[in-house]
Amino acid sequence: MITGPLKSKIDKLWEEFWTGGITNPLTVIEQITFLMYARMLDMNEQADEKRSARTKKAFNHRFNEQQQHLRWQNIRHLGAEELYKVVKDELFPFFASSSSEDNEGSLFAEFMKDAQLMIQKQSLLVKAVEMVNDLPLDNSDTKGDLYEYLLSKLTTAGINGQFRTPRHIIRAMVEIMDPDKTSRICDPSTGTGGFLSVSYEYLLEKYTSAEGIEREPLFISEGDDAGIPMLDIHGKQVENVLYSGDLIEPEDRKHIDTDMFHGFDFDATMLRVAVMNLVMHGIKQPDIHYQDTLSQRFSENFPNEAKGGMQIILANPPFKGSLDEEDVCPELLRKVKTKKTELLFVALIERMLQVGGRSATIVPDGVLFGSSKGHVQLRQLLIDNNQLEAVISLPSGVFKPYAGVSTAILIFTKGGTTDHVWFYDVQADGFSLDDKRTPIKDNDLPSLVAEFKARDKSVAETDKNDKTQKAFWVSKDDITSNKYDLSINRYKEVVYEEESYDPPKEILGKLVSLENEILADLKVLEKML
């Protein structure tokens, strides 16, 4: 969490871009990302230089002798005209070519090939460089939160039905999946990398000893209330909690940095943002690639990831994506004959999982009850050929202000078959369900996670399985007899309270009495005139 002065710096930086004529939020984040990357390259180069001087061991330099003038410590002191020329004509081309195998250059080079400086005003570039230089990118505890705050300003839906998944929804899904330090985690429609970054935060928290936790109480820093403790919606003091991950062994750290996190997307801008997001959180070499995962080329380019290679998949795939049917992987079309991306993505996820692998995927409600052949085929695939563990219904306002679409989370394990499905009806997520999404006290998400982990299938066929409650079980037989319908309203029982009314004659008598009182009052008024 970041507060006070740091938020103000980011807000001011954001305002400078807007007043400078760059009003697309994604473009603003992308341009800030480029400048952060330029600074981080130099910071890491300086760190390696100091380590090399101390250990007398050589390292792969990011900048050769002719490129020293492109280092952040040198460009940030240039005048406006020269700065603009160097950044536009030399620094951005350098981004695309800085691909040393042993540093972060190789990670970014794939996404920097078409990088462009969109800042047209020299004065804006000078201000942006000054402000990025003031951000605490050397503080590993805050830079992840800093980038998350930047991403929170991404309040417009992208093309092809993409929109940012709220972080508290992601957190609940990650807690349900409960990854460990040996997991291989993937998001086949990565976007800004939220599922992967939150998974890493969860791992740090999970593998931190009591001694490795650092708590920092937060206070209001500005205005008349400066110095007063900052309180949350429940009246408790807000605090920064820093998890060191001290229980993670060096060999596990290598796996986390290089082979735990995998992501794919075909939006180059999103990928740049995703990679920076993960690097800022502390993952050195996340496996992120430019790739349409529904394409048949996915299997050709990434055979190990495309089929049976993942243990956990977390995703919120695009719902209304444009689709080139001829390019869709034939194997997916054999599973689900459809043009709808939301159906194809779930089939893709099922294929990408290894047997025993698990997924938590957000889908629009139409996936649960759609009557087309493709809809029924997909639900049949999940129930007959896999273990569909849970269907979690989300309130329709969860994705506001981006979209008002009703959604659900599908939890399933690859392989086996389904005998009962656990349903949960989330009615509140801790925020109002209007466009403002202000914090409120009602929040079912902690209860959802706790009840999911404590769910007991043995009560499914007993009187304890109360279908009037938020959580209940439904048998496979009930689902198949309803054309594999998975919508919660199909099975939830609503109890109607009987209303008692007075006899009609009594009600009529009361109405007559009221009318007489009104007439009497009118006569009194008439006499007064």
Short mmCIF file of C-alpha atoms in Angstrom, two decimals:
data_model
loop_
_atom_site.label_atom_id
_atom_site.label_comp_id
_atom_site.label_asym_id
_atom_site.label_seq_id
_atom_site.Cartn_x
_atom_site.Cartn_y
_atom_site.Cartn_z
CA MET A 1 0.00 0.00 0.00
CA ILE A 2 1.20 3.50 -0.77
CA THR A 3 -0.15 6.67 0.75
CA GLY A 4 0.24 10.39 1.04
CA PRO A 5 3.20 12.04 -0.69
CA LEU A 6 3.91 9.11 -3.04
CA LYS A 7 0.30 8.99 -4.26
CA SER A 8 0.47 12.74 -4.78
CA LYS A 9 3.61 12.34 -6.91
CA ILE A 10 1.92 9.76 -9.13
CA ASP A 11 -1.25 11.86 -9.36
CA LYS A 12 0.81 14.87 -10.35
CA LEU A 13 2.73 12.84 -12.95
CA TRP A 14 -0.61 11.61 -14.33
CA GLU A 15 -1.96 15.15 -14.53
CA GLU A 16 1.14 16.32 -16.40
CA PHE A 17 0.50 13.72 -19.10
CA TRP A 18 -3.15 14.73 -19.41
CA THR A 19 -2.37 18.42 -19.65
CA GLY A 20 0.37 17.50 -22.14
CA GLY A 21 -2.25 16.02 -24.48
CA ILE A 22 -1.94 12.28 -23.69
CA THR A 23 -5.38 11.28 -22.41
CA ASN A 24 -5.55 7.52 -23.09
CA PRO A 25 -4.85 5.94 -19.66
CA LEU A 26 -3.16 2.89 -21.18
CA THR A 27 -0.83 5.11 -23.24
CA VAL A 28 0.04 7.13 -20.12
CA ILE A 29 0.92 3.96 -18.19
CA GLU A 30 2.90 2.62 -21.16
CA GLN A 31 4.98 5.81 -21.48
CA ILE A 32 5.64 5.92 -17.73
CA THR A 33 6.61 2.22 -17.96
CA PHE A 34 9.23 3.02 -20.62
CA LEU A 35 10.81 5.67 -18.40
CA MET A 36 10.70 3.38 -15.34
CA TYR A 37 12.38 0.67 -17.42
CA ALA A 38 15.13 3.06 -18.53
CA ARG A 39 15.82 3.98 -14.91
CA MET A 40 15.69 0.36 -13.69
CA LEU A 41 18.19 -0.72 -16.38
CA ASP A 42 20.70 1.79 -15.04
CA MET A 43 19.94 0.94 -11.39
CA ASN A 44 20.56 -2.75 -12.07
CA GLU A 45 23.71 -1.94 -14.05
CA GLN A 46 25.03 0.10 -11.11
CA ALA A 47 24.24 -2.73 -8.69
CA ASP A 48 26.11 -5.24 -10.90
CA GLU A 49 29.07 -2.85 -11.22
CA LYS A 50 29.35 -2.57 -7.43
CA ARG A 51 29.02 -6.35 -7.02
CA SER A 52 31.65 -6.93 -9.70
CA ALA A 53 34.05 -4.48 -8.06
CA ARG A 54 33.61 -6.30 -4.75
CA THR A 55 33.78 -9.90 -6.02
CA LYS A 56 36.14 -9.30 -8.99
CA LYS A 57 33.72 -11.29 -11.18
CA ALA A 58 32.72 -10.09 -14.65
CA PHE A 59 29.09 -9.66 -15.74
CA ASN A 60 27.18 -9.03 -18.96
CA HIS A 61 26.89 -5.27 -19.34
CA ARG A 62 23.60 -3.72 -20.42
CA PHE A 63 25.40 -0.72 -21.93
CA ASN A 64 28.58 -0.91 -23.98
CA GLU A 65 31.16 1.90 -24.09
CA GLN A 66 29.32 3.70 -26.92
CA GLN A 67 25.99 3.51 -25.06
CA GLN A 68 27.01 5.01 -21.72
CA HIS A 69 25.28 8.28 -22.60
CA LEU A 70 21.94 6.37 -22.67
CA ARG A 71 22.11 5.50 -18.98
CA TRP A 72 19.50 7.16 -16.79
CA GLN A 73 22.07 8.90 -14.62
CA ASN A 74 23.31 10.68 -17.76
CA ILE A 75 20.12 11.45 -19.69
CA ARG A 76 18.26 12.92 -16.71
CA HIS A 77 20.65 15.89 -16.65
CA LEU A 78 20.22 16.79 -20.34
CA GLY A 79 18.45 19.92 -21.54
CA ALA A 80 14.94 19.62 -22.99
CA GLU A 81 15.87 19.61 -26.69
CA GLU A 82 18.80 17.21 -26.35
CA LEU A 83 16.88 14.94 -23.94
CA TYR A 84 14.00 14.61 -26.39
CA LYS A 85 16.36 13.80 -29.29
CA VAL A 86 18.36 11.18 -27.33
CA VAL A 87 15.27 9.46 -25.90
CA LYS A 88 13.38 9.38 -29.21
CA ASP A 89 16.22 8.55 -31.61
CA GLU A 90 18.58 6.48 -29.47
CA LEU A 91 17.04 5.24 -26.20
CA PHE A 92 13.92 3.65 -27.70
CA PRO A 93 15.84 1.79 -30.45
CA PHE A 94 18.22 0.65 -27.70
CA PHE A 95 15.27 -0.87 -25.78
CA ALA A 96 14.56 -3.20 -28.70
CA SER A 97 18.16 -4.37 -28.96
CA SER A 98 19.14 -4.69 -25.29
CA SER A 99 18.75 -8.45 -25.14
CA SER A 100 21.63 -9.85 -23.12
CA GLU A 101 20.68 -13.37 -22.01
CA ASP A 102 21.67 -12.88 -18.40
CA ASN A 103 19.73 -9.76 -17.49
CA GLU A 104 16.27 -8.26 -17.82
CA GLY A 105 17.01 -7.00 -21.35
CA SER A 106 16.07 -10.35 -22.90
CA LEU A 107 12.77 -10.25 -21.05
CA PHE A 108 11.76 -6.85 -22.38
CA ALA A 109 13.29 -6.98 -25.86
CA GLU A 110 10.38 -9.05 -27.23
CA PHE A 111 7.91 -6.32 -26.27
CA MET A 112 10.06 -3.28 -26.98
CA LYS A 113 10.47 -3.86 -30.74
CA ASP A 114 7.61 -1.53 -31.61
CA ALA A 115 8.01 0.84 -28.66
CA GLN A 116 7.32 4.45 -29.57
CA LEU A 117 7.74 7.69 -27.71
CA MET A 118 4.23 9.20 -27.71
CA ILE A 119 5.27 12.29 -25.75
CA GLN A 120 5.27 15.15 -28.26
CA LYS A 121 6.19 18.05 -25.95
CA GLN A 122 9.78 18.42 -24.81
CA SER A 123 8.66 20.13 -21.60
CA LEU A 124 6.42 17.15 -20.71
CA LEU A 125 9.31 14.71 -21.22
CA VAL A 126 11.53 16.78 -18.91
CA LYS A 127 8.87 16.83 -16.19
CA ALA A 128 8.17 13.10 -16.63
CA VAL A 129 11.88 12.24 -16.31
CA GLU A 130 12.18 14.39 -13.18
CA MET A 131 9.13 12.78 -11.58
CA VAL A 132 10.09 9.19 -12.46
CA ASN A 133 13.51 9.93 -10.98
CA ASP A 134 11.82 10.85 -7.68
CA LEU A 135 9.82 7.58 -7.47
CA PRO A 136 11.26 5.05 -4.97
CA LEU A 137 12.06 2.34 -7.53
CA ASP A 138 14.97 1.22 -5.35
CA ASN A 139 12.55 0.24 -2.56
CA SER A 140 11.48 -3.35 -3.26
CA ASP A 141 8.75 -3.12 -0.62
CA THR A 142 6.83 -0.27 -2.27
CA LYS A 143 7.53 -0.41 -6.00
CA GLY A 144 5.00 -3.21 -6.61
CA ASP A 145 2.31 -1.22 -4.81
CA LEU A 146 3.41 1.89 -6.68
CA TYR A 147 2.78 0.19 -10.03
CA GLU A 148 -0.53 -1.23 -8.79
CA TYR A 149 -1.62 2.33 -7.96
CA LEU A 150 -0.73 3.36 -11.51
CA LEU A 151 -2.80 0.47 -12.88
CA SER A 152 -5.76 1.44 -10.70
CA LYS A 153 -6.12 4.48 -12.94
CA LEU A 154 -6.86 2.20 -15.88
CA THR A 155 -10.61 2.82 -15.74
CA THR A 156 -11.51 2.25 -19.37
CA ALA A 157 -12.35 -1.07 -20.97
CA GLY A 158 -9.92 -2.24 -23.60
CA ILE A 159 -10.79 -3.60 -27.03
CA ASN A 160 -12.07 -7.13 -27.49
CA GLY A 161 -13.97 -7.19 -24.20
CA GLN A 162 -10.88 -6.83 -21.98
CA PHE A 163 -11.14 -5.03 -18.67
CA ARG A 164 -9.12 -4.97 -15.50
CA THR A 165 -10.08 -7.54 -12.85
CA PRO A 166 -10.54 -6.02 -9.37
CA ARG A 167 -7.62 -7.01 -7.15
CA HIS A 168 -9.78 -8.20 -4.24
CA ILE A 169 -11.59 -10.63 -6.57
CA ILE A 170 -8.21 -11.91 -7.81
CA ARG A 171 -7.01 -12.27 -4.22
CA ALA A 172 -10.03 -14.45 -3.31
CA MET A 173 -9.42 -16.66 -6.38
CA VAL A 174 -5.71 -17.02 -5.52
CA GLU A 175 -6.53 -17.96 -1.92
CA ILE A 176 -8.93 -20.63 -3.20
CA MET A 177 -6.23 -22.05 -5.51
CA ASP A 178 -3.64 -21.84 -2.68
CA PRO A 179 -0.45 -22.08 -4.82
CA ASP A 180 2.79 -23.24 -3.21
CA LYS A 181 6.44 -22.49 -3.95
CA THR A 182 6.72 -25.30 -6.53
CA SER A 183 3.61 -24.43 -8.59
CA ARG A 184 3.59 -23.49 -12.29
CA ILE A 185 0.99 -20.74 -12.69
CA CYS A 186 -0.37 -19.37 -15.96
CA ASP A 187 -2.76 -16.74 -17.26
CA PRO A 188 -3.47 -17.32 -20.99
CA SER A 189 -4.95 -13.81 -21.36
CA THR A 190 -2.50 -11.95 -19.12
CA GLY A 191 -3.62 -8.34 -19.55
CA THR A 192 -1.75 -6.26 -16.95
CA GLY A 193 -0.52 -9.38 -15.10
CA GLY A 194 -2.80 -9.00 -12.08
CA PHE A 195 -3.40 -12.71 -11.46
CA LEU A 196 0.32 -13.44 -11.56
CA SER A 197 1.41 -10.50 -9.37
CA VAL A 198 -1.24 -11.24 -6.72
CA SER A 199 -0.19 -14.92 -6.74
CA TYR A 200 3.37 -13.81 -6.00
CA GLU A 201 2.18 -11.55 -3.15
CA TYR A 202 0.23 -14.50 -1.72
CA LEU A 203 3.33 -16.74 -1.89
CA LEU A 204 5.46 -14.17 -0.06
CA GLU A 205 2.81 -13.96 2.65
CA LYS A 206 2.49 -17.77 2.86
CA TYR A 207 6.25 -18.32 3.17
CA THR A 208 7.11 -15.60 5.68
CA SER A 209 7.83 -16.42 9.32
CA ALA A 210 6.40 -14.38 12.18
CA GLU A 211 9.83 -12.75 12.55
CA GLY A 212 9.89 -11.87 8.85
CA ILE A 213 6.74 -9.70 9.00
CA GLU A 214 7.16 -5.94 9.32
CA ARG A 215 4.17 -3.77 10.19
CA GLU A 216 4.03 -0.03 9.62
CA PRO A 217 0.98 1.88 10.99
CA LEU A 218 -0.22 4.57 8.60
CA PHE A 219 -1.20 8.15 9.47
CA ILE A 220 -2.88 10.92 7.51
CA SER A 221 -0.05 13.03 6.09
CA GLU A 222 -1.80 16.14 4.76
CA GLY A 223 -4.43 18.70 5.74
CA ASP A 224 -5.94 19.50 9.13
CA ASP A 225 -6.01 15.80 10.10
CA ALA A 226 -2.28 15.27 9.52
CA GLY A 227 -0.83 12.89 12.10
CA ILE A 228 -4.16 11.22 12.89
CA PRO A 229 -4.22 7.41 12.40
CA MET A 230 -5.67 6.32 9.05
CA LEU A 231 -8.73 4.09 9.60
CA ASP A 232 -10.43 1.55 7.34
CA ILE A 233 -14.18 1.06 6.83
CA HIS A 234 -14.36 -0.95 10.08
CA GLY A 235 -12.60 1.71 12.17
CA LYS A 236 -9.28 -0.18 12.44
CA GLN A 237 -5.96 1.56 11.82
CA VAL A 238 -4.59 0.89 8.34
CA GLU A 239 -1.05 -0.46 8.19
CA ASN A 240 1.52 -1.49 5.62
CA VAL A 241 2.38 -5.15 6.14
CA LEU A 242 5.65 -6.21 4.51
CA TYR A 243 6.34 -9.92 3.98
CA SER A 244 9.99 -10.89 3.49
CA GLY A 245 9.43 -14.42 2.14
CA ASP A 246 12.24 -15.61 4.43
CA LEU A 247 11.04 -19.24 4.32
CA ILE A 248 11.68 -19.50 0.57
CA GLU A 249 14.87 -21.50 -0.10
CA PRO A 250 17.38 -20.41 -2.82
CA GLU A 251 16.41 -23.28 -5.17
CA ASP A 252 12.74 -22.36 -4.79
CA ARG A 253 13.62 -18.72 -5.43
CA LYS A 254 15.15 -19.67 -8.78
CA HIS A 255 11.96 -21.52 -9.76
CA ILE A 256 9.81 -18.54 -8.70
CA ASP A 257 11.96 -16.12 -10.71
CA THR A 258 12.14 -18.16 -13.93
CA ASP A 259 9.55 -20.94 -14.23
CA MET A 260 6.64 -20.28 -11.90
CA PHE A 261 4.82 -17.47 -13.71
CA HIS A 262 3.71 -17.83 -17.34
CA GLY A 263 1.58 -15.39 -19.30
CA PHE A 264 0.43 -14.84 -22.87
CA ASP A 265 -1.41 -12.02 -24.65
CA PHE A 266 -1.64 -10.59 -28.16
CA ASP A 267 -1.73 -6.95 -27.05
CA ALA A 268 1.89 -5.73 -27.03
CA THR A 269 1.07 -2.69 -24.86
CA MET A 270 -0.58 -4.88 -22.23
CA LEU A 271 2.43 -7.21 -22.26
CA ARG A 272 4.84 -4.35 -21.64
CA VAL A 273 2.72 -3.26 -18.70
CA ALA A 274 2.41 -6.86 -17.41
CA VAL A 275 6.15 -7.51 -17.51
CA MET A 276 6.91 -4.24 -15.71
CA ASN A 277 4.21 -5.06 -13.14
CA LEU A 278 5.79 -8.44 -12.35
CA VAL A 279 9.37 -7.13 -12.34
CA MET A 280 8.33 -4.28 -10.03
CA HIS A 281 6.80 -6.85 -7.67
CA GLY A 282 10.14 -8.68 -7.51
CA ILE A 283 9.93 -11.51 -10.08
CA LYS A 284 13.19 -11.38 -12.04
CA GLN A 285 12.37 -13.33 -15.23
CA PRO A 286 8.62 -14.04 -15.61
CA ASP A 287 7.86 -16.14 -18.69
CA ILE A 288 5.65 -13.67 -20.62
CA HIS A 289 5.13 -13.93 -24.38
CA TYR A 290 3.34 -12.25 -27.27
CA GLN A 291 0.95 -14.99 -28.43
CA ASP A 292 -2.71 -15.52 -29.28
CA THR A 293 -3.34 -18.63 -27.20
CA LEU A 294 -6.45 -19.60 -29.19
CA SER A 295 -4.35 -19.77 -32.36
CA GLN A 296 -3.04 -23.10 -33.67
CA ARG A 297 0.43 -21.48 -33.63
CA PHE A 298 0.33 -21.55 -29.83
CA SER A 299 0.94 -25.31 -29.86
CA GLU A 300 3.72 -24.90 -32.41
CA ASN A 301 5.51 -22.07 -30.58
CA PHE A 302 4.99 -23.25 -26.99
CA PRO A 303 4.27 -27.01 -27.04
CA ASN A 304 5.13 -27.52 -23.36
CA GLU A 305 2.80 -24.77 -22.17
CA ALA A 306 -0.04 -25.36 -24.65
CA LYS A 307 -0.89 -28.89 -23.54
CA GLY A 308 -0.71 -30.42 -20.08
CA GLY A 309 2.03 -28.13 -18.80
CA MET A 310 0.38 -26.08 -16.05
CA GLN A 311 -0.58 -26.84 -12.46
CA ILE A 312 -2.67 -23.71 -11.81
CA ILE A 313 -4.43 -21.43 -14.30
CA LEU A 314 -6.07 -18.18 -13.18
CA ALA A 315 -7.84 -16.16 -15.84
CA ASN A 316 -10.44 -13.59 -16.78
CA PRO A 317 -10.47 -14.10 -20.56
CA PRO A 318 -12.05 -11.55 -22.94
CA PHE A 319 -15.79 -12.09 -23.34
CA LYS A 320 -16.49 -10.52 -26.73
CA GLY A 321 -13.26 -10.96 -28.59
CA SER A 322 -13.01 -10.76 -32.36
CA LEU A 323 -12.04 -14.16 -33.70
CA ASP A 324 -10.38 -15.47 -36.84
CA GLU A 325 -12.06 -18.89 -36.96
CA GLU A 326 -9.62 -20.23 -39.54
CA ASP A 327 -6.71 -19.60 -37.18
CA VAL A 328 -8.33 -21.22 -34.12
CA CYS A 329 -6.64 -24.43 -32.99
CA PRO A 330 -8.63 -27.36 -34.52
CA GLU A 331 -8.25 -29.35 -31.30
CA LEU A 332 -10.20 -26.67 -29.40
CA LEU A 333 -12.93 -26.65 -32.04
CA ARG A 334 -13.25 -30.42 -31.69
CA LYS A 335 -13.86 -29.95 -27.97
CA VAL A 336 -16.25 -27.01 -28.39
CA LYS A 337 -17.65 -26.09 -31.81
CA THR A 338 -18.16 -22.35 -31.42
CA LYS A 339 -16.88 -18.87 -32.35
CA LYS A 340 -17.37 -17.50 -28.83
CA THR A 341 -14.04 -16.67 -27.19
CA GLU A 342 -15.33 -17.18 -23.63
CA LEU A 343 -16.15 -20.82 -24.44
CA LEU A 344 -12.94 -21.47 -26.38
CA PHE A 345 -10.80 -20.03 -23.58
CA VAL A 346 -12.26 -22.42 -20.99
CA ALA A 347 -11.61 -25.33 -23.38
CA LEU A 348 -8.07 -24.00 -23.87
CA ILE A 349 -7.50 -23.82 -20.11
CA GLU A 350 -8.71 -27.42 -19.73
CA ARG A 351 -6.17 -28.48 -22.37
CA MET A 352 -3.29 -26.47 -20.85
CA LEU A 353 -3.69 -28.04 -17.39
CA GLN A 354 -1.83 -31.19 -16.45
CA VAL A 355 -3.97 -33.99 -14.99
CA GLY A 356 -4.74 -32.92 -11.42
CA GLY A 357 -4.10 -29.27 -12.30
CA ARG A 358 -6.68 -26.72 -11.18
CA SER A 359 -8.21 -23.56 -12.58
CA ALA A 360 -10.20 -20.58 -11.33
CA THR A 361 -11.66 -18.73 -14.32
CA ILE A 362 -14.10 -15.83 -14.54
CA VAL A 363 -16.83 -16.33 -17.16
CA PRO A 364 -19.92 -14.35 -18.16
CA ASP A 365 -23.18 -15.84 -16.88
CA GLY A 366 -24.13 -16.91 -20.41
CA VAL A 367 -21.51 -19.68 -20.21
CA LEU A 368 -23.50 -21.20 -17.33
CA PHE A 369 -26.89 -21.44 -19.01
CA GLY A 370 -26.45 -20.81 -22.77
CA SER A 371 -28.43 -23.29 -24.85
CA SER A 372 -26.29 -23.40 -28.01
CA LYS A 373 -24.47 -26.59 -28.92
CA GLY A 374 -21.12 -25.03 -27.96
CA HIS A 375 -22.37 -23.92 -24.52
CA VAL A 376 -23.74 -27.37 -23.68
CA GLN A 377 -20.62 -29.10 -25.06
CA LEU A 378 -18.35 -27.06 -22.79
CA ARG A 379 -20.40 -27.68 -19.63
CA GLN A 380 -20.57 -31.37 -20.52
CA LEU A 381 -16.77 -31.42 -20.94
CA LEU A 382 -16.25 -29.87 -17.49
CA ILE A 383 -18.70 -32.18 -15.70
CA ASP A 384 -18.24 -35.53 -17.50
CA ASN A 385 -14.49 -35.43 -18.21
CA ASN A 386 -13.23 -33.27 -15.31
CA GLN A 387 -14.03 -32.49 -11.71
CA LEU A 388 -16.05 -29.28 -11.60
CA GLU A 389 -15.54 -28.25 -7.99
CA ALA A 390 -17.46 -25.00 -7.66
CA VAL A 391 -19.56 -22.35 -9.37
CA ILE A 392 -19.26 -19.00 -7.58
CA SER A 393 -21.82 -16.39 -8.62
CA LEU A 394 -20.59 -12.77 -8.48
CA PRO A 395 -22.83 -9.69 -8.20
CA SER A 396 -23.32 -7.82 -11.48
CA GLY A 397 -21.63 -4.60 -10.24
CA VAL A 398 -18.25 -6.21 -9.55
CA PHE A 399 -16.70 -4.96 -12.81
CA LYS A 400 -18.11 -1.44 -12.72
CA PRO A 401 -17.27 1.15 -13.95
CA TYR A 402 -15.85 -0.93 -16.84
CA ALA A 403 -18.91 -3.13 -17.42
CA GLY A 404 -22.13 -4.21 -15.71
CA VAL A 405 -21.97 -7.80 -16.97
CA SER A 406 -22.97 -10.61 -14.59
CA THR A 407 -20.19 -13.12 -14.06
CA ALA A 408 -19.22 -16.26 -12.18
CA ILE A 409 -16.02 -18.08 -11.22
CA LEU A 410 -15.61 -21.69 -12.37
CA ILE A 411 -13.31 -23.83 -10.22
CA PHE A 412 -12.34 -27.19 -11.72
CA THR A 413 -9.66 -29.89 -11.58
CA LYS A 414 -8.53 -31.60 -14.78
CA GLY A 415 -9.34 -35.28 -15.01
CA GLY A 416 -11.76 -37.57 -13.22
CA THR A 417 -15.47 -36.84 -13.20
CA THR A 418 -17.96 -34.74 -11.25
CA ASP A 419 -20.46 -36.14 -8.76
CA HIS A 420 -21.49 -32.95 -6.91
CA VAL A 421 -20.85 -29.24 -7.55
CA TRP A 422 -20.56 -26.66 -4.76
CA PHE A 423 -22.41 -23.38 -5.42
CA TYR A 424 -21.86 -20.08 -3.63
CA ASP A 425 -23.83 -16.86 -4.08
CA VAL A 426 -21.61 -13.79 -3.47
CA GLN A 427 -23.98 -10.91 -2.76
CA ALA A 428 -21.45 -8.28 -1.56
CA ASP A 429 -17.71 -7.87 -2.22
CA GLY A 430 -16.84 -5.04 0.16
CA PHE A 431 -17.67 -2.25 -2.31
CA SER A 432 -20.86 -0.58 -3.47
CA LEU A 433 -22.17 -2.09 -6.71
CA ASP A 434 -22.56 1.24 -8.52
CA ASP A 435 -20.06 3.10 -10.72
CA LYS A 436 -18.38 4.70 -7.68
CA ARG A 437 -17.49 1.36 -6.02
CA THR A 438 -16.97 2.94 -2.60
CA PRO A 439 -15.89 0.67 0.33
CA ILE A 440 -18.71 -0.79 2.45
CA LYS A 441 -18.79 -3.17 5.43
CA ASP A 442 -20.68 -6.02 3.73
CA ASN A 443 -18.20 -8.46 2.20
CA ASP A 444 -18.84 -12.15 1.45
CA LEU A 445 -15.34 -12.86 0.04
CA PRO A 446 -13.64 -13.87 3.33
CA SER A 447 -16.59 -16.16 4.03
CA LEU A 448 -16.40 -17.56 0.48
CA VAL A 449 -12.72 -18.55 0.88
CA ALA A 450 -13.25 -20.01 4.37
CA GLU A 451 -16.36 -21.98 3.38
CA PHE A 452 -14.74 -23.27 0.18
CA LYS A 453 -11.79 -24.67 2.15
CA ALA A 454 -14.12 -26.16 4.78
CA ARG A 455 -16.76 -27.52 2.39
CA ASP A 456 -17.91 -31.05 3.19
CA LYS A 457 -19.29 -33.15 0.34
CA SER A 458 -20.67 -35.73 2.79
CA VAL A 459 -23.58 -33.37 3.60
CA ALA A 460 -24.59 -33.07 -0.08
CA GLU A 461 -27.31 -35.73 0.16
CA THR A 462 -28.48 -34.87 3.69
CA ASP A 463 -30.85 -32.35 5.25
CA LYS A 464 -27.80 -30.20 6.14
CA ASN A 465 -27.52 -29.24 2.44
CA ASP A 466 -29.78 -26.19 2.68
CA LYS A 467 -30.34 -24.72 -0.78
CA THR A 468 -31.82 -21.55 0.70
CA GLN A 469 -28.34 -20.54 2.00
CA LYS A 470 -25.48 -18.81 0.15
CA ALA A 471 -23.55 -22.11 -0.16
CA PHE A 472 -24.99 -25.50 -1.11
CA TRP A 473 -24.32 -28.66 -3.12
CA VAL A 474 -26.02 -29.84 -6.32
CA SER A 475 -25.72 -33.41 -7.62
CA LYS A 476 -24.51 -34.28 -11.10
CA ASP A 477 -27.87 -35.97 -11.78
CA ASP A 478 -29.73 -32.71 -11.11
CA ILE A 479 -27.37 -30.80 -13.39
CA THR A 480 -27.50 -33.27 -16.29
CA SER A 481 -31.30 -33.43 -16.11
CA ASN A 482 -31.30 -29.62 -16.57
CA LYS A 483 -29.19 -29.71 -19.78
CA TYR A 484 -26.02 -29.15 -17.74
CA ASP A 485 -27.32 -25.75 -16.59
CA LEU A 486 -24.91 -24.25 -14.01
CA SER A 487 -26.73 -21.00 -13.16
CA ILE A 488 -27.22 -20.71 -9.40
CA ASN A 489 -30.81 -19.52 -9.71
CA ARG A 490 -31.75 -22.84 -11.30
CA TYR A 491 -31.01 -24.66 -8.03
CA LYS A 492 -31.22 -22.09 -5.24
CA GLU A 493 -34.46 -22.29 -3.29
CA VAL A 494 -36.05 -18.99 -2.36
CA VAL A 495 -38.17 -18.92 0.78
CA TYR A 496 -41.13 -16.59 0.47
CA GLU A 497 -42.48 -15.22 3.75
CA GLU A 498 -46.25 -15.36 3.90
CA GLU A 499 -47.77 -11.91 4.27
CA SER A 500 -50.92 -11.63 6.39
CA TYR A 501 -53.54 -9.01 5.54
CA ASP A 502 -56.71 -7.77 7.25
CA PRO A 503 -60.01 -9.05 5.83
CA PRO A 504 -61.22 -6.98 2.84
CA LYS A 505 -64.21 -5.60 4.79
CA GLU A 506 -61.93 -4.22 7.53
CA ILE A 507 -59.63 -2.60 4.92
CA LEU A 508 -62.67 -1.06 3.20
CA GLY A 509 -63.97 0.22 6.56
CA LYS A 510 -60.60 1.88 7.28
CA LEU A 511 -60.64 3.55 3.86
CA VAL A 512 -64.19 4.88 4.46
CA SER A 513 -63.12 6.18 7.88
CA LEU A 514 -60.10 7.97 6.34
CA GLU A 515 -62.28 9.50 3.62
CA ASN A 516 -64.74 10.77 6.26
CA GLU A 517 -61.88 12.39 8.20
CA ILE A 518 -60.67 14.10 5.02
CA LEU A 519 -64.18 15.37 4.23
CA ALA A 520 -64.55 16.69 7.78
CA ASP A 521 -61.27 18.60 7.48
CA LEU A 522 -62.36 20.04 4.12
CA LYS A 523 -65.62 21.31 5.65
CA VAL A 524 -63.68 23.03 8.46
CA LEU A 525 -61.48 24.72 5.84
CA GLU A 526 -64.60 25.75 3.89
CA LYS A 527 -66.09 27.50 6.95
CA MET A 528 -62.84 29.42 7.46
CA LEU A 529 -63.06 30.99 4.00
#
